[in-house]
Amino acid sequence: QGIALSIFIYAFYKYLKNGKNKKYIISIIFAALFHKSILITLIIVLINRKIEFLFQKTKLNIFFLFIAIAIFLFKGERLFVTLFNIGYKTQEVNILAILLRVIILMFIIYLYINSEENSVGNFEKLQIYLIYIGLVIYFIFCRINIMSRLIEYFSIIEVILIPNLLSYLKGINLSKRIICVAFYIVICSSIYIKDTKSFLEQGSYFSKNILDYKYISHWLTSSSSKSS
């Protein structure tokens, strides 16, 4: 998935930003050879065409967010697992991960509101909207590990978007700018701690043999069971 993410970032800022939709689509299809989940980013082409309309529909966006939260609270993702016969069990929710995603979106909205006029164009709005979509997806699928990976294609945009928005701040003195930067550093540090903890908890999945990785072993076991 890391390779697919790298191709996506390049295609997103190299091609989609400059209106080269065909090259973007071809790049994503090529990236799908490494990880099929990246195909979800093809919908960005359609979102980009309607970004002015979608970005202004605040009530509609809040409505969809509340639906996602309702699905999360009532564990509606179990219906999705049953309907599509996904071979992965649901997992416990990481409240810190959800809280971080909400805080990041609120921080981005704050930066957008305080940006200089005419500094934030449609492409910046597209990036903000994609992070919002990432949050919606995360609320719906956070209990399904394999599906929650879809958010990576949206959250990675933060790496470029937030520094750009920080440079667009208007009417804010140096001390407040420093506070904003410090707050962002705290967010990044929290994500690092959360991910490190996750990697340590999953350490038992790995060994010197790549075939001992949990999910690969599961596939091999399933294949051998069927053949026998």
CSV table of C-alpha atoms in Angstrom, one decimal:
chain,number,residue,atom,x,y,z
A,1,GLN,CA,0.0,0.0,0.0
A,2,GLY,CA,2.9,2.3,0.6
A,3,ILE,CA,3.9,2.2,-3.1
A,4,ALA,CA,0.3,2.8,-4.1
A,5,LEU,CA,0.2,5.8,-1.7
A,6,SER,CA,3.4,7.2,-3.3
A,7,ILE,CA,2.0,6.9,-6.8
A,8,PHE,CA,-1.3,8.5,-5.6
A,9,ILE,CA,0.5,11.6,-4.1
A,10,TYR,CA,2.5,12.1,-7.2
A,11,ALA,CA,-0.5,11.8,-9.5
A,12,PHE,CA,-2.7,13.9,-7.3
A,13,TYR,CA,-0.3,16.9,-7.2
A,14,LYS,CA,1.3,16.4,-10.6
A,15,TYR,CA,-1.7,15.6,-12.8
A,16,LEU,CA,-5.1,16.2,-11.0
A,17,LYS,CA,-4.0,19.6,-9.7
A,18,ASN,CA,-3.2,20.7,-13.3
A,19,GLY,CA,-6.4,19.3,-14.8
A,20,LYS,CA,-4.7,16.2,-16.4
A,21,ASN,CA,-7.5,13.8,-15.4
A,22,LYS,CA,-6.6,11.1,-17.9
A,23,LYS,CA,-3.0,10.8,-16.7
A,24,TYR,CA,-4.3,10.8,-13.1
A,25,ILE,CA,-6.6,7.9,-13.9
A,26,ILE,CA,-3.9,5.9,-15.7
A,27,SER,CA,-1.6,6.4,-12.7
A,28,ILE,CA,-4.2,5.2,-10.3
A,29,ILE,CA,-5.0,2.1,-12.4
A,30,PHE,CA,-1.2,1.4,-12.5
A,31,ALA,CA,-1.0,1.9,-8.7
A,32,ALA,CA,-3.8,-0.7,-8.3
A,33,LEU,CA,-1.3,-3.3,-9.4
A,34,PHE,CA,0.3,-2.8,-6.0
A,35,HIS,CA,-2.9,-2.3,-3.9
A,36,LYS,CA,-6.4,-2.4,-5.2
A,37,SER,CA,-7.8,-0.2,-2.4
A,38,ILE,CA,-6.4,2.8,-4.3
A,39,LEU,CA,-9.2,2.5,-6.8
A,40,ILE,CA,-11.3,4.4,-4.4
A,41,THR,CA,-9.3,7.5,-5.3
A,42,LEU,CA,-10.8,7.5,-8.8
A,43,ILE,CA,-13.9,9.1,-7.3
A,44,ILE,CA,-11.8,12.2,-6.6
A,45,VAL,CA,-12.0,13.1,-10.3
A,46,LEU,CA,-15.8,13.4,-9.9
A,47,ILE,CA,-15.5,15.3,-6.6
A,48,ASN,CA,-13.1,17.7,-8.2
A,49,ARG,CA,-15.6,18.6,-10.9
A,50,LYS,CA,-18.2,19.4,-8.3
A,51,ILE,CA,-16.0,20.8,-5.5
A,52,GLU,CA,-17.5,24.3,-5.4
A,53,PHE,CA,-21.0,22.8,-5.0
A,54,LEU,CA,-20.0,20.2,-2.5
A,55,PHE,CA,-17.8,22.5,-0.4
A,56,GLN,CA,-20.6,25.0,0.0
A,57,LYS,CA,-23.2,22.4,1.1
A,58,THR,CA,-22.4,22.7,4.8
A,59,LYS,CA,-25.7,21.3,6.1
A,60,LEU,CA,-25.5,18.3,3.7
A,61,ASN,CA,-22.0,17.6,4.8
A,62,ILE,CA,-22.9,17.7,8.5
A,63,PHE,CA,-25.9,15.4,7.7
A,64,PHE,CA,-23.6,12.8,6.1
A,65,LEU,CA,-21.2,13.1,9.1
A,66,PHE,CA,-24.0,12.5,11.5
A,67,ILE,CA,-25.0,9.4,9.6
A,68,ALA,CA,-21.4,8.1,9.7
A,69,ILE,CA,-21.4,8.8,13.5
A,70,ALA,CA,-24.7,6.9,13.9
A,71,ILE,CA,-23.3,3.9,12.0
A,72,PHE,CA,-20.3,4.0,14.3
A,73,LEU,CA,-22.3,4.3,17.5
A,74,PHE,CA,-24.8,1.5,16.6
A,75,LYS,CA,-22.1,-0.7,15.0
A,76,GLY,CA,-23.7,-0.6,11.6
A,77,GLU,CA,-20.5,-1.8,9.9
A,78,ARG,CA,-21.5,-5.4,10.9
A,79,LEU,CA,-24.3,-5.2,8.3
A,80,PHE,CA,-21.7,-4.2,5.7
A,81,VAL,CA,-19.5,-7.2,6.7
A,82,THR,CA,-22.5,-9.5,6.4
A,83,LEU,CA,-23.8,-8.2,3.1
A,84,PHE,CA,-20.4,-8.2,1.3
A,85,ASN,CA,-19.1,-11.3,3.1
A,86,ILE,CA,-15.9,-9.7,4.2
A,87,GLY,CA,-13.6,-12.3,5.8
A,88,TYR,CA,-12.4,-10.0,8.6
A,89,LYS,CA,-13.7,-9.8,12.1
A,90,THR,CA,-14.5,-6.4,13.6
A,91,GLN,CA,-12.0,-5.0,16.1
A,92,GLU,CA,-12.0,-2.8,19.1
A,93,VAL,CA,-12.2,1.0,18.5
A,94,ASN,CA,-9.2,3.2,19.1
A,95,ILE,CA,-10.8,6.3,20.7
A,96,LEU,CA,-7.5,8.2,20.5
A,97,ALA,CA,-7.4,7.6,16.7
A,98,ILE,CA,-10.9,8.9,16.3
A,99,LEU,CA,-10.3,11.9,18.5
A,100,LEU,CA,-7.1,12.8,16.5
A,101,ARG,CA,-9.0,12.6,13.2
A,102,VAL,CA,-11.7,15.0,14.5
A,103,ILE,CA,-9.2,17.4,16.0
A,104,ILE,CA,-7.2,17.5,12.8
A,105,LEU,CA,-10.3,18.3,10.7
A,106,MET,CA,-11.3,21.0,13.2
A,107,PHE,CA,-7.7,22.4,13.1
A,108,ILE,CA,-7.8,22.5,9.2
A,109,ILE,CA,-11.2,24.2,9.2
A,110,TYR,CA,-9.8,26.8,11.7
A,111,LEU,CA,-6.8,27.4,9.4
A,112,TYR,CA,-9.1,27.7,6.4
A,113,ILE,CA,-11.3,30.3,8.1
A,114,ASN,CA,-8.3,32.4,9.1
A,115,SER,CA,-6.6,32.2,5.7
A,116,GLU,CA,-6.0,35.2,3.5
A,117,GLU,CA,-8.6,36.0,0.9
A,118,ASN,CA,-8.0,34.5,-2.5
A,119,SER,CA,-5.2,32.3,-1.1
A,120,VAL,CA,-7.4,29.3,-0.9
A,121,GLY,CA,-8.5,28.1,-4.3
A,122,ASN,CA,-10.6,25.2,-5.4
A,123,PHE,CA,-7.7,22.7,-5.2
A,124,GLU,CA,-7.2,23.6,-1.5
A,125,LYS,CA,-10.9,23.2,-1.0
A,126,LEU,CA,-10.7,19.8,-2.7
A,127,GLN,CA,-8.0,18.7,-0.2
A,128,ILE,CA,-10.0,19.9,2.8
A,129,TYR,CA,-13.1,18.1,1.5
A,130,LEU,CA,-11.1,14.9,1.0
A,131,ILE,CA,-10.0,15.0,4.6
A,132,TYR,CA,-13.6,15.4,5.6
A,133,ILE,CA,-14.5,12.3,3.5
A,134,GLY,CA,-11.7,10.5,5.1
A,135,LEU,CA,-13.2,11.2,8.5
A,136,VAL,CA,-16.6,9.9,7.3
A,137,ILE,CA,-15.1,6.7,6.0
A,138,TYR,CA,-13.2,6.3,9.3
A,139,PHE,CA,-16.3,6.6,11.4
A,140,ILE,CA,-18.0,3.9,9.3
A,141,PHE,CA,-15.2,1.4,8.9
A,142,CYS,CA,-12.9,2.0,11.9
A,143,ARG,CA,-13.8,-1.4,13.4
A,144,ILE,CA,-12.9,-3.2,10.2
A,145,ASN,CA,-9.1,-3.1,10.0
A,146,ILE,CA,-8.8,-3.9,6.3
A,147,MET,CA,-11.4,-1.3,5.4
A,148,SER,CA,-10.1,1.5,7.6
A,149,ARG,CA,-7.0,1.5,5.5
A,150,LEU,CA,-9.0,3.4,2.9
A,151,ILE,CA,-8.6,6.5,5.0
A,152,GLU,CA,-4.8,6.5,4.3
A,153,TYR,CA,-5.4,7.9,0.8
A,154,PHE,CA,-7.2,10.9,2.2
A,155,SER,CA,-5.3,11.5,5.4
A,156,ILE,CA,-1.9,11.6,3.7
A,157,ILE,CA,-3.0,14.9,2.1
A,158,GLU,CA,-2.6,16.6,5.5
A,159,VAL,CA,1.1,16.4,5.1
A,160,ILE,CA,1.1,19.0,2.4
A,161,LEU,CA,-2.2,20.8,3.1
A,162,ILE,CA,-1.7,21.9,6.7
A,163,PRO,CA,1.8,23.5,6.1
A,164,ASN,CA,0.3,25.4,3.1
A,165,LEU,CA,-2.7,26.6,5.2
A,166,LEU,CA,-0.3,27.7,7.9
A,167,SER,CA,1.4,29.9,5.4
A,168,TYR,CA,-1.9,31.4,4.3
A,169,LEU,CA,-2.9,32.7,7.8
A,170,LYS,CA,-4.0,36.3,7.9
A,171,GLY,CA,-4.3,38.9,10.7
A,172,ILE,CA,-2.7,36.6,13.2
A,173,ASN,CA,0.4,37.8,15.2
A,174,LEU,CA,3.6,35.8,15.4
A,175,SER,CA,2.8,34.3,18.8
A,176,LYS,CA,-0.5,32.8,17.6
A,177,ARG,CA,1.3,31.5,14.5
A,178,ILE,CA,3.8,29.8,16.7
A,179,ILE,CA,1.0,28.3,18.8
A,180,CYS,CA,-0.6,26.9,15.6
A,181,VAL,CA,2.6,25.4,14.5
A,182,ALA,CA,3.2,24.0,18.0
A,183,PHE,CA,-0.3,22.5,18.1
A,184,TYR,CA,0.4,20.8,14.8
A,185,ILE,CA,3.6,19.3,16.2
A,186,VAL,CA,1.7,18.0,19.1
A,187,ILE,CA,-0.8,16.4,16.7
A,188,CYS,CA,2.0,14.7,14.7
A,189,SER,CA,3.6,13.5,17.9
A,190,SER,CA,0.4,12.0,19.1
A,191,ILE,CA,-0.1,10.2,15.8
A,192,TYR,CA,3.5,8.9,16.1
A,193,ILE,CA,2.9,7.6,19.6
A,194,LYS,CA,-0.4,6.0,18.6
A,195,ASP,CA,1.1,4.3,15.6
A,196,THR,CA,4.2,3.1,17.5
A,197,LYS,CA,2.0,1.6,20.2
A,198,SER,CA,0.0,-0.1,17.5
A,199,PHE,CA,3.1,-1.5,15.8
A,200,LEU,CA,4.4,-2.8,19.2
A,201,GLU,CA,1.0,-4.6,19.9
A,202,GLN,CA,1.2,-6.2,16.4
A,203,GLY,CA,4.8,-7.2,16.9
A,204,SER,CA,3.8,-10.8,17.5
A,205,TYR,CA,2.5,-11.0,13.9
A,206,PHE,CA,6.0,-10.8,12.4
A,207,SER,CA,9.0,-13.0,12.2
A,208,LYS,CA,12.0,-13.4,9.9
A,209,ASN,CA,9.8,-15.3,7.5
A,210,ILE,CA,7.4,-13.1,5.6
A,211,LEU,CA,5.0,-16.0,5.2
A,212,ASP,CA,4.5,-15.9,9.0
A,213,TYR,CA,2.7,-12.6,8.7
A,214,LYS,CA,-0.7,-13.0,10.2
A,215,TYR,CA,-2.9,-12.4,7.1
A,216,ILE,CA,-0.6,-14.2,4.6
A,217,SER,CA,-0.6,-17.2,6.9
A,218,HIS,CA,-4.4,-17.0,7.0
A,219,TRP,CA,-4.6,-17.2,3.2
A,220,LEU,CA,-2.2,-20.1,3.0
A,221,THR,CA,-4.1,-21.9,5.7
A,222,SER,CA,-7.4,-21.3,3.8
A,223,SER,CA,-5.8,-22.5,0.5
A,224,SER,CA,-4.4,-25.6,2.0
A,225,SER,CA,-7.7,-26.4,3.7
A,226,LYS,CA,-9.6,-26.1,0.4
A,227,SER,CA,-7.1,-28.2,-1.5
A,228,SER,CA,-7.2,-31.0,1.1
